[in-house]
Amino acid sequence: MELAKVTEGKITIPMAIRKKLGIKNGDKVLFVEGENGVVIVKSAMSALEKVSKAFEGEAQRLGLKNDDDVVAMIKEIRRENWR
């Protein structure tokens, strides 16, 4: 557990937490309200989770079973775009 102090509306995220979340200078964080309080989330990770959720089930719908299927689909799309 880490403790931080708010000064003039600003808060310093403890180094251990920044390292754990992979937060670097200039990164943005989200304060997400949940049932048990508020958590800090690196905004890039939040965006990745949203994209993952949006594409959930698409591989199965498209019949993609492995990396080779994905590569083959990309090659086919590229061929179609060059026509």
One Martini backbone bead per residue (centre of mass of N, CA, C, O) as a GRO file, in nm:
protein
   83
    1MET     BB    1   0.097   0.036   0.022
    2GLU     BB    2   0.029   0.371  -0.074
    3LEU     BB    3   0.113   0.717  -0.020
    4ALA     BB    4  -0.055   1.034  -0.081
    5LYS     BB    5  -0.035   1.388  -0.144
    6VAL     BB    6  -0.229   1.671  -0.153
    7THR     BB    7  -0.137   1.963  -0.359
    8GLU     BB    8  -0.304   2.197  -0.506
    9GLY     BB    9  -0.465   1.948  -0.661
   10LYS     BB   10  -0.220   1.759  -0.641
   11ILE     BB   11  -0.059   1.441  -0.729
   12THR     BB   12   0.170   1.197  -0.625
   13ILE     BB   13   0.289   0.920  -0.768
   14PRO     BB   14   0.428   0.664  -0.666
   15MET     BB   15   0.691   0.493  -0.791
   16ALA     BB   16   0.583   0.203  -0.755
   17ILE     BB   17   0.322   0.258  -0.917
   18ARG     BB   18   0.442   0.361  -1.180
   19LYS     BB   19   0.595   0.100  -1.242
   20LYS     BB   20   0.353  -0.096  -1.237
   21LEU     BB   21   0.195   0.087  -1.471
   22GLY     BB   22   0.400   0.238  -1.669
   23ILE     BB   23   0.455   0.535  -1.579
   24LYS     BB   24   0.531   0.837  -1.744
   25ASN     BB   25   0.621   1.116  -1.846
   26GLY     BB   26   0.311   1.243  -1.993
   27ASP     BB   27   0.118   1.063  -1.902
   28LYS     BB   28  -0.204   0.929  -1.874
   29VAL     BB   29  -0.475   0.923  -1.639
   30LEU     BB   30  -0.732   0.740  -1.480
   31PHE     BB   31  -1.034   0.784  -1.291
   32VAL     BB   32  -1.202   0.501  -1.163
   33GLU     BB   33  -1.520   0.423  -1.079
   34GLY     BB   34  -1.625   0.202  -0.823
   35GLU     BB   35  -1.754   0.012  -0.576
   36ASN     BB   36  -1.462   0.051  -0.392
   37GLY     BB   37  -1.388   0.311  -0.564
   38VAL     BB   38  -1.082   0.447  -0.680
   39VAL     BB   39  -0.889   0.413  -0.978
   40ILE     BB   40  -0.580   0.387  -1.141
   41VAL     BB   41  -0.530   0.437  -1.498
   42LYS     BB   42  -0.383   0.383  -1.777
   43SER     BB   43  -0.502   0.508  -2.067
   44ALA     BB   44  -0.381   0.306  -2.272
   45MET     BB   45  -0.502   0.055  -2.136
   46SER     BB   46  -0.795   0.136  -2.162
   47ALA     BB   47  -0.800   0.148  -2.470
   48LEU     BB   48  -0.719  -0.146  -2.518
   49GLU     BB   49  -0.962  -0.271  -2.373
   50LYS     BB   50  -1.178  -0.149  -2.559
   51VAL     BB   51  -1.079  -0.278  -2.820
   52SER     BB   52  -1.095  -0.570  -2.727
   53LYS     BB   53  -1.399  -0.565  -2.671
   54ALA     BB   54  -1.491  -0.481  -2.960
   55PHE     BB   55  -1.339  -0.760  -3.085
   56GLU     BB   56  -1.501  -0.959  -2.956
   57GLY     BB   57  -1.547  -1.250  -3.166
   58GLU     BB   58  -1.426  -1.189  -3.454
   59ALA     BB   59  -1.245  -1.429  -3.511
   60GLN     BB   60  -1.468  -1.637  -3.508
   61ARG     BB   61  -1.650  -1.505  -3.725
   62LEU     BB   62  -1.396  -1.521  -3.943
   63GLY     BB   63  -1.225  -1.797  -3.887
   64LEU     BB   64  -0.992  -1.741  -3.680
   65LYS     BB   65  -0.734  -1.960  -3.530
   66ASN     BB   66  -0.459  -1.808  -3.621
   67ASP     BB   67  -0.191  -1.638  -3.735
   68ASP     BB   68  -0.210  -1.744  -4.028
   69ASP     BB   69  -0.498  -1.643  -4.080
   70VAL     BB   70  -0.435  -1.344  -4.044
   71VAL     BB   71  -0.220  -1.316  -4.264
   72ALA     BB   72  -0.402  -1.411  -4.496
   73MET     BB   73  -0.611  -1.185  -4.467
   74ILE     BB   74  -0.420  -0.947  -4.514
   75LYS     BB   75  -0.325  -1.030  -4.796
   76GLU     BB   76  -0.606  -1.022  -4.926
   77ILE     BB   77  -0.667  -0.725  -4.869
   78ARG     BB   78  -0.424  -0.614  -5.025
   79ARG     BB   79  -0.501  -0.728  -5.300
   80GLU     BB   80  -0.774  -0.581  -5.321
   81ASN     BB   81  -0.652  -0.285  -5.294
   82TRP     BB   82  -0.468  -0.313  -5.567
   83ARG     BB   83  -0.713  -0.342  -5.782
   0.00000   0.00000   0.00000
